[in-house]
Amino acid sequence: MSAATGAVTDALRELHARFADVDEGELADYIPQLALADPGAFGLALISMDGHCYSTGDAGVPFTVQSVSKPFVYALALSLLGLDEVSRWVNAEPSGEAFNAISLEHGTGRPDNAMVNAGAIVTTALIPDTPVAPRFGRILDCLSRFAGRRLDVDEEVYASEAATGDRNRALAYLIRSTGPLPVDPVAAVETYFRQCAVRVTALDLAAMAATLANGGVNPLTGDTVVSEPVAAQVLAVMATCGMYDSSGDWLLRVGLPAKSGVSGGLIAAGPARFGLATYSPLLDPTGTSVRGHRAIGMLSERLGLHLMYNPALAGSTVTLVTTADDLPAAPTGERERVRRGRVAVAAAQGALDFTAAERVLYALDEAASGRTGAVVLDLVRVTDIDTVARAMLRSGLARIADDGRRTAVADPDGRLCGPGDESGGPRRFGSREEAVTWCTETVAGPAAAAPRPNTP
Ligand code: GLN
């Protein structure tokens, strides 16, 4: 391990050392096999969007995924059926109740959300079951792709829950009795038990959470497991419902989409940042790992990961707002200086999204106020423009052009206007000086024959 990245592992180690001695909480025992877990087990894992893995303690120790499977099977249902169809059968409202409560909407029998057992059973039932692609096969494939490796089932834990899971069966019968579900929740309970008995490690769970945080693309394998909108939908439901009757408090204090399971697994996702997982089987009364809760809570606080603190823009987007006569490269005489004084220039840097594009547009307006006849937007130091920012900048420049001003962009890599995209957009040049020179010629009067846009 290199010295620099060792700092991340050290942060995990410090949390491990700090909470390893906490012996509060109880092992889950309503599934008899879970009571056999080692109460001292404690592992932490973090995986970045670049697929960098950091872990400490028992991060490689296998345990059953239990309720941490729920968001991922919900993701599969959303991928196969779409949000509207899934929402007809499972709502997305926090229930404020325990994971195994009878959280069913009055009148319709629709479960409150897919993170509590009632909703998870219906979600599992919604996964198509065909001879070629049986329901559980689809679920195991999906969980495996999220983890980035082939997972299997702990048959003993499955058998243990199947032998004792009457409450979940009772929930399934209730659901069937209350609504016209086009699926058989009673059969689905058996699949649900198998799904809960899939074996994972904290490292697997970190990869699964990281895949959701990474817009559905597994950062270890590059596999697009679900689409970006589905990943966002799942994270939203995890944020509001993932921690059962402590979901509100969790969002308030920790501020990350999360999901806990009764075997002691806990995941949290920092959208576009990381996937985090802990394993420690001693549970609080809501069924959440005590050490996991504390470790993730402290990490979030120390590293400023709370979603609502976000995002303080890193660095400035706009690096220059001026007129061309103020630029160093300007040549000579008075006439030329006056001409250049009528060319407004704004420059931006970094990755442009909605927030950054708003700043750039504001700078363009500032630059274009007064007696300027042309506007140059310098994107040479821009590293990326997302589709929202591209549309905003193009329409902002079009408005300036509609006002009667010439517009040009220094955009050597074609980020704003790609090759073959010359029609209607601003004139594109390879450098700021070329764009300024062209504008200087055009503001003076009828444009001299404009050069072709520069193609790098
Ligand atoms: N299989 C467990 C159950 O249904 C999962 C519950 C959980 O992890 N919260 O009871």
CSV table of C-alpha atoms and ligand atoms in Angstrom, one decimal:
chain,number,residue,atom,x,y,z
A,1,MET,CA,0.0,0.0,0.0
A,2,SER,CA,1.4,3.4,-0.9
A,3,ALA,CA,1.9,6.0,1.8
A,4,ALA,CA,-0.8,8.4,0.5
A,5,THR,CA,-3.7,6.0,0.2
A,6,GLY,CA,-2.6,4.5,3.5
A,7,ALA,CA,-4.2,7.6,5.0
A,8,VAL,CA,-7.7,6.3,3.9
A,9,THR,CA,-7.0,2.9,5.4
A,10,ASP,CA,-5.8,4.6,8.6
A,11,ALA,CA,-9.1,6.5,8.9
A,12,LEU,CA,-10.9,3.2,8.7
A,13,ARG,CA,-8.5,1.6,11.2
A,14,GLU,CA,-9.0,4.4,13.6
A,15,LEU,CA,-12.8,3.9,13.5
A,16,HIS,CA,-12.3,0.2,13.9
A,17,ALA,CA,-10.1,0.7,17.0
A,18,ARG,CA,-12.4,3.2,18.4
A,19,PHE,CA,-15.6,1.0,18.3
A,20,ALA,CA,-14.2,-2.5,18.4
A,21,ASP,CA,-14.7,-2.7,22.2
A,22,VAL,CA,-18.3,-1.6,22.1
A,23,ASP,CA,-20.3,-4.6,23.2
A,24,GLU,CA,-23.8,-3.1,23.3
A,25,GLY,CA,-26.5,-4.7,21.3
A,26,GLU,CA,-27.8,-8.2,20.7
A,27,LEU,CA,-27.3,-10.9,18.0
A,28,ALA,CA,-30.5,-11.4,16.0
A,29,ASP,CA,-31.9,-14.7,17.2
A,30,TYR,CA,-35.3,-14.9,15.5
A,31,ILE,CA,-33.5,-16.6,12.6
A,32,PRO,CA,-31.7,-19.2,14.8
A,33,GLN,CA,-28.6,-19.5,12.6
A,34,LEU,CA,-27.9,-15.8,13.0
A,35,ALA,CA,-27.5,-16.2,16.7
A,36,LEU,CA,-24.3,-18.3,16.0
A,37,ALA,CA,-22.5,-15.3,14.6
A,38,ASP,CA,-19.3,-14.1,16.2
A,39,PRO,CA,-20.4,-11.0,18.3
A,40,GLY,CA,-16.8,-9.7,18.1
A,41,ALA,CA,-16.7,-9.6,14.3
A,42,PHE,CA,-16.2,-6.1,12.9
A,43,GLY,CA,-15.1,-5.1,9.4
A,44,LEU,CA,-15.2,-1.9,7.4
A,45,ALA,CA,-14.8,-1.3,3.7
A,46,LEU,CA,-14.9,1.7,1.4
A,47,ILE,CA,-14.7,1.7,-2.4
A,48,SER,CA,-14.3,4.8,-4.4
A,49,MET,CA,-15.8,5.7,-7.8
A,50,ASP,CA,-12.4,4.8,-9.3
A,51,GLY,CA,-12.7,1.4,-7.9
A,52,HIS,CA,-10.0,1.9,-5.2
A,53,CYS,CA,-10.7,-0.5,-2.3
A,54,TYR,CA,-9.9,0.2,1.3
A,55,SER,CA,-10.8,-2.1,4.2
A,56,THR,CA,-9.9,-3.1,7.7
A,57,GLY,CA,-10.8,-5.8,10.3
A,58,ASP,CA,-13.3,-8.5,9.2
A,59,ALA,CA,-14.1,-7.0,5.8
A,60,GLY,CA,-13.5,-10.4,4.1
A,61,VAL,CA,-15.7,-12.4,6.5
A,62,PRO,CA,-18.8,-13.9,4.9
A,63,PHE,CA,-22.3,-13.3,6.3
A,64,THR,CA,-25.8,-13.3,4.9
A,65,VAL,CA,-27.0,-10.1,3.2
A,66,GLN,CA,-30.5,-10.2,4.8
A,67,SER,CA,-32.3,-6.8,4.3
A,68,VAL,CA,-29.3,-5.2,2.6
A,69,SER,CA,-30.6,-7.1,-0.4
A,70,LYS,CA,-33.7,-5.0,-0.5
A,71,PRO,CA,-32.5,-1.9,-2.4
A,72,PHE,CA,-30.7,-4.1,-5.0
A,73,VAL,CA,-33.8,-6.2,-5.7
A,74,TYR,CA,-35.8,-3.0,-5.8
A,75,ALA,CA,-33.3,-1.8,-8.4
A,76,LEU,CA,-33.8,-4.9,-10.4
A,77,ALA,CA,-37.6,-4.5,-10.3
A,78,LEU,CA,-37.3,-0.8,-11.4
A,79,SER,CA,-35.0,-1.8,-14.2
A,80,LEU,CA,-37.4,-4.5,-15.5
A,81,LEU,CA,-40.7,-2.7,-14.9
A,82,GLY,CA,-40.1,1.0,-14.5
A,83,LEU,CA,-40.9,3.3,-11.6
A,84,ASP,CA,-44.5,3.8,-12.5
A,85,GLU,CA,-45.4,0.2,-12.6
A,86,VAL,CA,-43.4,-0.7,-9.5
A,87,SER,CA,-45.0,2.2,-7.6
A,88,ARG,CA,-48.4,0.8,-8.4
A,89,TRP,CA,-47.6,-2.2,-6.1
A,90,VAL,CA,-45.0,-0.7,-3.6
A,91,ASN,CA,-45.2,2.8,-2.3
A,92,ALA,CA,-42.1,5.0,-1.4
A,93,GLU,CA,-43.2,6.5,1.8
A,94,PRO,CA,-41.2,6.1,5.1
A,95,SER,CA,-43.3,3.8,7.3
A,96,GLY,CA,-41.8,5.0,10.6
A,97,GLU,CA,-42.2,1.4,11.7
A,98,ALA,CA,-40.1,-1.7,12.4
A,99,PHE,CA,-38.8,-3.7,9.4
A,100,ASN,CA,-41.3,-6.5,10.0
A,101,ALA,CA,-44.4,-4.3,10.7
A,102,ILE,CA,-47.7,-4.6,8.8
A,103,SER,CA,-46.9,-1.5,6.8
A,104,LEU,CA,-49.7,-1.7,4.3
A,105,GLU,CA,-51.7,1.2,2.9
A,106,HIS,CA,-55.2,1.4,4.2
A,107,GLY,CA,-57.7,0.1,1.6
A,108,THR,CA,-55.3,-1.0,-1.1
A,109,GLY,CA,-52.9,-3.2,0.9
A,110,ARG,CA,-50.0,-1.6,-0.9
A,111,PRO,CA,-46.8,-1.7,1.2
A,112,ASP,CA,-45.3,1.6,2.3
A,113,ASN,CA,-41.9,1.1,0.8
A,114,ALA,CA,-39.5,-1.6,-0.6
A,115,MET,CA,-37.1,-1.4,2.4
A,116,VAL,CA,-39.5,-2.9,4.9
A,117,ASN,CA,-40.3,-6.7,4.7
A,118,ALA,CA,-43.8,-6.2,3.3
A,119,GLY,CA,-42.6,-4.1,0.5
A,120,ALA,CA,-39.5,-6.2,-0.1
A,121,ILE,CA,-41.7,-9.4,-0.4
A,122,VAL,CA,-43.9,-7.7,-3.0
A,123,THR,CA,-40.8,-6.3,-4.8
A,124,THR,CA,-39.4,-9.8,-5.0
A,125,ALA,CA,-42.8,-11.1,-6.3
A,126,LEU,CA,-42.7,-8.5,-9.1
A,127,ILE,CA,-39.5,-10.0,-10.6
A,128,PRO,CA,-40.6,-12.1,-13.5
A,129,ASP,CA,-40.4,-15.8,-13.1
A,130,THR,CA,-40.0,-17.8,-16.3
A,131,PRO,CA,-38.6,-21.3,-17.1
A,132,VAL,CA,-35.7,-19.7,-19.0
A,133,ALA,CA,-35.0,-17.1,-16.3
A,134,PRO,CA,-36.3,-18.1,-12.9
A,135,ARG,CA,-37.0,-15.4,-10.4
A,136,PHE,CA,-34.2,-16.3,-8.0
A,137,GLY,CA,-31.7,-16.8,-10.8
A,138,ARG,CA,-32.4,-13.2,-11.9
A,139,ILE,CA,-32.0,-11.9,-8.4
A,140,LEU,CA,-28.7,-13.8,-7.7
A,141,ASP,CA,-27.3,-12.6,-11.1
A,142,CYS,CA,-28.2,-9.0,-10.2
A,143,LEU,CA,-26.8,-9.1,-6.7
A,144,SER,CA,-23.6,-10.7,-8.1
A,145,ARG,CA,-23.2,-8.0,-10.7
A,146,PHE,CA,-23.6,-5.3,-8.1
A,147,ALA,CA,-20.9,-7.1,-6.0
A,148,GLY,CA,-18.7,-7.7,-9.0
A,149,ARG,CA,-18.3,-11.4,-8.3
A,150,ARG,CA,-20.4,-14.5,-8.3
A,151,LEU,CA,-22.3,-14.8,-5.0
A,152,ASP,CA,-23.9,-17.9,-3.5
A,153,VAL,CA,-26.4,-18.9,-0.9
A,154,ASP,CA,-25.8,-19.9,2.7
A,155,GLU,CA,-28.1,-22.9,2.7
A,156,GLU,CA,-28.1,-23.3,6.4
A,157,VAL,CA,-29.3,-19.7,7.0
A,158,TYR,CA,-31.9,-20.1,4.3
A,159,ALA,CA,-33.2,-23.3,5.9
A,160,SER,CA,-33.2,-21.7,9.3
A,161,GLU,CA,-35.3,-18.7,8.1
A,162,ALA,CA,-37.6,-20.9,6.0
A,163,ALA,CA,-38.2,-23.0,9.1
A,164,THR,CA,-39.1,-20.1,11.3
A,165,GLY,CA,-40.2,-17.3,9.1
A,166,ASP,CA,-43.9,-17.4,9.9
A,167,ARG,CA,-44.2,-13.7,10.4
A,168,ASN,CA,-43.0,-13.0,6.9
A,169,ARG,CA,-45.4,-15.7,5.6
A,170,ALA,CA,-48.2,-14.1,7.6
A,171,LEU,CA,-47.3,-10.7,6.0
A,172,ALA,CA,-47.5,-12.3,2.6
A,173,TYR,CA,-50.9,-13.8,3.3
A,174,LEU,CA,-52.1,-10.5,4.5
A,175,ILE,CA,-50.9,-8.7,1.4
A,176,ARG,CA,-52.6,-11.3,-0.8
A,177,SER,CA,-55.9,-10.9,1.2
A,178,THR,CA,-55.9,-7.1,0.9
A,179,GLY,CA,-55.2,-6.4,-2.7
A,180,PRO,CA,-55.5,-7.5,-6.3
A,181,LEU,CA,-51.7,-8.2,-6.7
A,182,PRO,CA,-51.0,-9.9,-10.0
A,183,VAL,CA,-48.3,-12.0,-8.3
A,184,ASP,CA,-48.1,-14.6,-5.6
A,185,PRO,CA,-46.5,-13.1,-2.5
A,186,VAL,CA,-46.7,-16.4,-0.7
A,187,ALA,CA,-44.4,-18.1,-3.3
A,188,ALA,CA,-42.3,-14.9,-3.3
A,189,VAL,CA,-41.5,-15.3,0.4
A,190,GLU,CA,-39.5,-18.4,-0.3
A,191,THR,CA,-37.5,-16.5,-2.9
A,192,TYR,CA,-37.2,-13.6,-0.5
A,193,PHE,CA,-35.7,-16.0,2.2
A,194,ARG,CA,-33.2,-17.2,-0.4
A,195,GLN,CA,-32.3,-13.6,-1.4
A,196,CYS,CA,-31.8,-12.8,2.3
A,197,ALA,CA,-29.5,-15.8,2.6
A,198,VAL,CA,-27.1,-14.7,-0.2
A,199,ARG,CA,-23.6,-14.7,1.3
A,200,VAL,CA,-21.5,-11.5,1.1
A,201,THR,CA,-18.6,-9.7,2.8
A,202,ALA,CA,-18.3,-6.1,3.8
A,203,LEU,CA,-16.1,-5.6,0.7
A,204,ASP,CA,-18.9,-7.0,-1.5
A,205,LEU,CA,-21.4,-4.7,0.2
A,206,ALA,CA,-19.1,-1.7,-0.3
A,207,ALA,CA,-18.9,-2.6,-4.1
A,208,MET,CA,-22.7,-2.9,-4.2
A,209,ALA,CA,-23.1,0.5,-2.5
A,210,ALA,CA,-20.4,2.0,-4.7
A,211,THR,CA,-22.3,0.8,-7.8
A,212,LEU,CA,-25.4,2.7,-6.7
A,213,ALA,CA,-23.3,5.8,-5.8
A,214,ASN,CA,-21.6,5.5,-9.3
A,215,GLY,CA,-24.9,5.8,-11.2
A,216,GLY,CA,-25.4,2.1,-11.6
A,217,VAL,CA,-21.9,1.3,-13.0
A,218,ASN,CA,-19.8,-1.1,-10.9
A,219,PRO,CA,-16.5,0.8,-10.3
A,220,LEU,CA,-14.6,-2.5,-10.1
A,221,THR,CA,-15.8,-4.2,-13.2
A,222,GLY,CA,-17.1,-1.3,-15.3
A,223,ASP,CA,-20.4,-3.3,-15.7
A,224,THR,CA,-23.5,-1.1,-16.1
A,225,VAL,CA,-25.7,-3.0,-13.6
A,226,VAL,CA,-28.7,-0.6,-13.7
A,227,SER,CA,-29.3,2.8,-15.4
A,228,GLU,CA,-28.4,6.1,-13.8
A,229,PRO,CA,-32.1,7.0,-13.1
A,230,VAL,CA,-32.7,3.7,-11.4
A,231,ALA,CA,-29.6,4.1,-9.2
A,232,ALA,CA,-30.8,7.6,-8.2
A,233,GLN,CA,-34.3,6.3,-7.4
A,234,VAL,CA,-33.0,3.5,-5.2
A,235,LEU,CA,-30.7,5.9,-3.3
A,236,ALA,CA,-33.7,8.2,-2.8
A,237,VAL,CA,-35.7,5.4,-1.2
A,238,MET,CA,-32.7,4.3,0.9
A,239,ALA,CA,-32.3,7.9,2.1
A,240,THR,CA,-35.9,8.1,3.3
A,241,CYS,CA,-36.7,4.5,4.3
A,242,GLY,CA,-33.5,2.5,4.5
A,243,MET,CA,-33.2,2.6,8.3
A,244,TYR,CA,-36.8,1.7,9.1
A,245,ASP,CA,-38.1,3.6,12.1
A,246,SER,CA,-34.8,5.5,12.6
A,247,SER,CA,-34.6,6.7,9.0
A,248,GLY,CA,-35.3,10.3,9.9
A,249,ASP,CA,-32.8,10.4,12.7
A,250,TRP,CA,-30.2,8.7,10.4
A,251,LEU,CA,-30.7,11.2,7.6
A,252,LEU,CA,-30.6,14.1,10.1
A,253,ARG,CA,-27.4,13.0,11.8
A,254,VAL,CA,-25.5,10.9,9.3
A,255,GLY,CA,-27.0,12.2,6.1
A,256,LEU,CA,-26.3,9.3,3.7
A,257,PRO,CA,-28.6,6.9,1.8
A,258,ALA,CA,-28.2,3.6,3.8
A,259,LYS,CA,-29.5,0.2,4.4
A,260,SER,CA,-29.1,-2.1,7.4
A,261,GLY,CA,-29.7,-5.9,7.8
A,262,VAL,CA,-30.2,-8.1,10.8
A,263,SER,CA,-27.1,-10.2,10.2
A,264,GLY,CA,-25.1,-7.0,11.0
A,265,GLY,CA,-24.4,-5.6,7.5
A,266,LEU,CA,-24.8,-1.9,6.9
A,267,ILE,CA,-24.2,0.1,3.7
A,268,ALA,CA,-24.1,3.8,3.1
A,269,ALA,CA,-23.6,5.5,-0.3
A,270,GLY,CA,-22.0,8.9,-0.9
A,271,PRO,CA,-23.5,9.7,-4.4
A,272,ALA,CA,-20.6,10.2,-6.9
A,273,ARG,CA,-18.1,9.6,-4.0
A,274,PHE,CA,-18.0,6.2,-2.5
A,275,GLY,CA,-19.7,3.0,-1.3
A,276,LEU,CA,-19.2,2.2,2.4
A,277,ALA,CA,-20.0,-1.0,4.3
A,278,THR,CA,-19.6,-2.3,7.8
A,279,TYR,CA,-20.1,-5.7,9.3
A,280,SER,CA,-20.7,-6.2,13.0
A,281,PRO,CA,-23.6,-8.4,14.2
A,282,LEU,CA,-24.6,-6.8,17.5
A,283,LEU,CA,-27.8,-5.0,16.8
A,284,ASP,CA,-29.7,-2.1,18.4
A,285,PRO,CA,-33.5,-2.4,18.9
A,286,THR,CA,-34.2,-1.2,15.4
A,287,GLY,CA,-32.2,-4.1,13.9
A,288,THR,CA,-29.2,-2.0,12.9
A,289,SER,CA,-25.6,-2.8,13.7
A,290,VAL,CA,-24.4,-0.8,16.8
A,291,ARG,CA,-20.8,-0.5,15.8
A,292,GLY,CA,-21.6,0.0,12.1
A,293,HIS,CA,-24.0,2.9,13.0
A,294,ARG,CA,-21.4,4.6,15.1
A,295,ALA,CA,-18.5,4.1,12.7
A,296,ILE,CA,-20.4,5.4,9.7
A,297,GLY,CA,-21.9,8.2,11.7
A,298,MET,CA,-18.4,9.3,12.8
A,299,LEU,CA,-16.9,9.0,9.4
A,300,SER,CA,-19.7,11.1,7.9
A,301,GLU,CA,-19.1,13.8,10.5
A,302,ARG,CA,-15.4,13.8,10.2
A,303,LEU,CA,-15.2,13.8,6.5
A,304,GLY,CA,-18.2,16.2,6.0
A,305,LEU,CA,-20.1,13.6,4.0
A,306,HIS,CA,-23.7,14.6,5.0
A,307,LEU,CA,-25.6,15.0,1.8
A,308,MET,CA,-27.2,18.3,2.9
A,309,TYR,CA,-23.7,19.9,3.5
A,310,ASN,CA,-23.1,19.4,-0.2
A,311,PRO,CA,-22.0,20.8,-2.5
A,312,ALA,CA,-19.6,23.5,-1.7
A,313,LEU,CA,-18.1,24.2,-5.1
A,314,ALA,CA,-14.5,23.3,-5.2
A,315,GLY,CA,-12.5,26.1,-6.7
A,316,SER,CA,-13.8,28.9,-8.9
A,317,THR,CA,-15.5,28.1,-12.2
A,318,VAL,CA,-15.0,31.4,-13.8
A,319,THR,CA,-11.4,32.5,-14.1
A,320,LEU,CA,-11.7,35.7,-16.2
A,321,VAL,CA,-14.2,38.4,-17.0
A,322,THR,CA,-12.8,41.2,-19.0
A,323,THR,CA,-12.5,42.8,-22.4
A,324,ALA,CA,-9.9,41.8,-24.9
A,325,ASP,CA,-7.9,45.1,-24.6
A,326,ASP,CA,-7.0,44.0,-21.1
A,327,LEU,CA,-5.5,40.7,-22.2
A,328,PRO,CA,-1.7,40.4,-22.4
A,329,ALA,CA,-1.5,39.3,-26.0
A,330,ALA,CA,-3.0,42.5,-27.4
A,331,PRO,CA,-1.0,44.2,-30.2
A,332,THR,CA,-0.2,47.8,-30.9
A,333,GLY,CA,-2.1,50.8,-32.0
A,334,GLU,CA,-5.0,52.9,-30.6
A,335,ARG,CA,-7.5,51.7,-33.3
A,336,GLU,CA,-6.8,48.1,-32.5
A,337,ARG,CA,-7.0,48.7,-28.8
A,338,VAL,CA,-10.5,50.3,-29.2
A,339,ARG,CA,-11.6,47.4,-31.3
A,340,ARG,CA,-10.4,44.9,-28.7
A,341,GLY,CA,-12.1,46.9,-26.0
A,342,ARG,CA,-15.4,46.0,-27.7
A,343,VAL,CA,-14.7,42.3,-27.4
A,344,ALA,CA,-15.8,40.8,-24.0
A,345,VAL,CA,-14.1,37.7,-22.8
A,346,ALA,CA,-15.1,35.3,-20.1
A,347,ALA,CA,-13.1,32.1,-19.3
A,348,ALA,CA,-14.1,29.0,-17.3
A,349,GLN,CA,-12.3,26.0,-16.0
A,350,GLY,CA,-13.0,22.5,-14.6
A,351,ALA,CA,-16.1,20.4,-15.0
A,352,LEU,CA,-19.3,22.3,-15.8
A,353,ASP,CA,-22.6,21.2,-14.4
A,354,PHE,CA,-25.8,23.2,-13.8
A,355,THR,CA,-24.3,25.2,-10.9
A,356,ALA,CA,-21.1,26.0,-12.7
A,357,ALA,CA,-23.0,26.9,-15.9
A,358,GLU,CA,-25.1,29.4,-14.0
A,359,ARG,CA,-21.8,31.1,-12.9
A,360,VAL,CA,-20.5,31.1,-16.4
A,361,LEU,CA,-23.7,32.6,-17.8
A,362,TYR,CA,-23.6,35.3,-15.1
A,363,ALA,CA,-20.0,36.1,-16.1
A,364,LEU,CA,-21.0,36.2,-19.7
A,365,ASP,CA,-23.7,38.8,-18.9
A,366,GLU,CA,-21.2,40.8,-16.9
A,367,ALA,CA,-18.6,40.6,-19.6
A,368,ALA,CA,-21.2,41.5,-22.3
A,369,SER,CA,-22.6,44.5,-20.5
A,370,GLY,CA,-21.7,48.0,-21.9
A,371,ARG,CA,-20.5,48.7,-25.4
A,372,THR,CA,-19.2,45.3,-26.3
A,373,GLY,CA,-20.0,44.1,-29.8
A,374,ALA,CA,-18.8,40.6,-29.4
A,375,VAL,CA,-18.4,37.9,-26.7
A,376,VAL,CA,-15.7,35.2,-26.4
A,377,LEU,CA,-16.2,32.3,-24.1
A,378,ASP,CA,-12.9,30.6,-23.3
A,379,LEU,CA,-13.4,26.9,-22.5
A,380,VAL,CA,-9.8,25.9,-23.1
A,381,ARG,CA,-9.3,24.9,-19.4
A,382,VAL,CA,-12.7,23.2,-19.1
A,383,THR,CA,-12.4,19.5,-18.5
A,384,ASP,CA,-16.0,18.4,-19.0
A,385,ILE,CA,-19.5,19.8,-19.7
A,386,ASP,CA,-22.5,17.8,-18.8
A,387,THR,CA,-25.6,17.8,-21.1
A,388,VAL,CA,-27.5,20.3,-18.8
A,389,ALA,CA,-24.6,22.7,-18.8
A,390,ARG,CA,-24.0,22.4,-22.5
A,391,ALA,CA,-27.6,23.2,-23.3
A,392,MET,CA,-27.5,26.2,-20.9
A,393,LEU,CA,-24.3,27.6,-22.3
A,394,ARG,CA,-25.5,27.2,-25.9
A,395,SER,CA,-28.8,28.9,-25.2
A,396,GLY,CA,-27.1,31.7,-23.3
A,397,LEU,CA,-24.7,32.3,-26.2
A,398,ALA,CA,-27.6,32.2,-28.6
A,399,ARG,CA,-29.4,34.9,-26.6
A,400,ILE,CA,-26.4,37.1,-26.7
A,401,ALA,CA,-26.2,36.5,-30.5
A,402,ASP,CA,-29.9,37.4,-30.7
A,403,ASP,CA,-29.1,40.7,-29.0
A,404,GLY,CA,-26.9,41.4,-32.0
A,405,ARG,CA,-23.5,40.5,-30.7
A,406,ARG,CA,-21.0,38.2,-32.3
A,407,THR,CA,-20.2,35.1,-30.2
A,408,ALA,CA,-17.2,32.9,-30.4
A,409,VAL,CA,-15.9,30.1,-28.2
A,410,ALA,CA,-12.3,28.9,-27.6
A,411,ASP,CA,-13.1,25.2,-27.5
A,412,PRO,CA,-10.2,23.2,-28.9
A,413,ASP,CA,-11.7,19.8,-27.8
A,414,GLY,CA,-15.2,20.6,-29.1
A,415,ARG,CA,-16.8,20.2,-25.7
A,416,LEU,CA,-19.5,22.8,-26.4
A,417,CYS,CA,-19.9,22.3,-30.1
A,418,GLY,CA,-18.6,19.1,-31.4
A,419,PRO,CA,-17.2,18.6,-34.9
A,420,GLY,CA,-20.0,18.6,-37.5
A,421,ASP,CA,-22.0,20.7,-35.1
A,422,GLU,CA,-21.2,24.1,-36.5
A,423,SER,CA,-24.7,25.0,-37.6
A,424,GLY,CA,-26.4,27.7,-35.5
A,425,GLY,CA,-23.9,27.5,-32.6
A,426,PRO,CA,-21.2,30.0,-31.8
A,427,ARG,CA,-18.1,30.1,-33.9
A,428,ARG,CA,-15.5,27.7,-32.6
A,429,PHE,CA,-11.8,28.3,-32.3
A,430,GLY,CA,-8.8,26.4,-31.0
A,431,SER,CA,-7.5,29.2,-28.7
A,432,ARG,CA,-8.7,32.4,-27.0
A,433,GLU,CA,-6.5,34.6,-29.1
A,434,GLU,CA,-7.8,33.2,-32.4
A,435,ALA,CA,-11.4,33.8,-31.2
A,436,VAL,CA,-10.6,37.3,-30.0
A,437,THR,CA,-8.8,38.1,-33.3
A,438,TRP,CA,-11.8,37.0,-35.3
A,439,CYS,CA,-14.2,39.0,-33.1
A,440,THR,CA,-11.9,42.1,-33.4
A,441,GLU,CA,-12.2,41.9,-37.1
A,442,THR,CA,-15.9,41.5,-37.0
A,443,VAL,CA,-16.8,44.2,-34.5
A,444,ALA,CA,-15.0,46.8,-36.6
A,445,GLY,CA,-17.7,46.7,-39.2
A,446,PRO,CA,-18.8,44.2,-41.8
A,447,ALA,CA,-16.9,41.1,-41.1
A,448,ALA,CA,-13.9,40.3,-43.1
A,449,ALA,CA,-14.1,36.8,-44.6
A,450,ALA,CA,-14.3,34.8,-41.5
A,451,PRO,CA,-11.8,31.9,-41.3
A,452,ARG,CA,-13.2,28.4,-41.0
A,453,PRO,CA,-13.6,27.3,-37.4
A,454,ASN,CA,-10.4,25.8,-36.2
A,455,THR,CA,-10.4,22.1,-35.9
A,456,PRO,CA,-7.7,20.8,-33.7
B,1,GLN,N1,-34.6,-12.0,6.4
B,1,GLN,C1,-34.9,-11.1,7.4
B,1,GLN,C2,-36.4,-11.0,7.7
B,1,GLN,O1,-37.1,-10.9,6.8
B,1,GLN,C3,-34.4,-9.7,7.0
B,1,GLN,C4,-34.7,-8.6,7.9
B,1,GLN,C5,-33.7,-7.6,8.1
B,1,GLN,O2,-32.5,-7.8,7.7
B,1,GLN,N2,-34.0,-6.5,8.6
B,1,GLN,O3,-36.8,-11.0,8.8
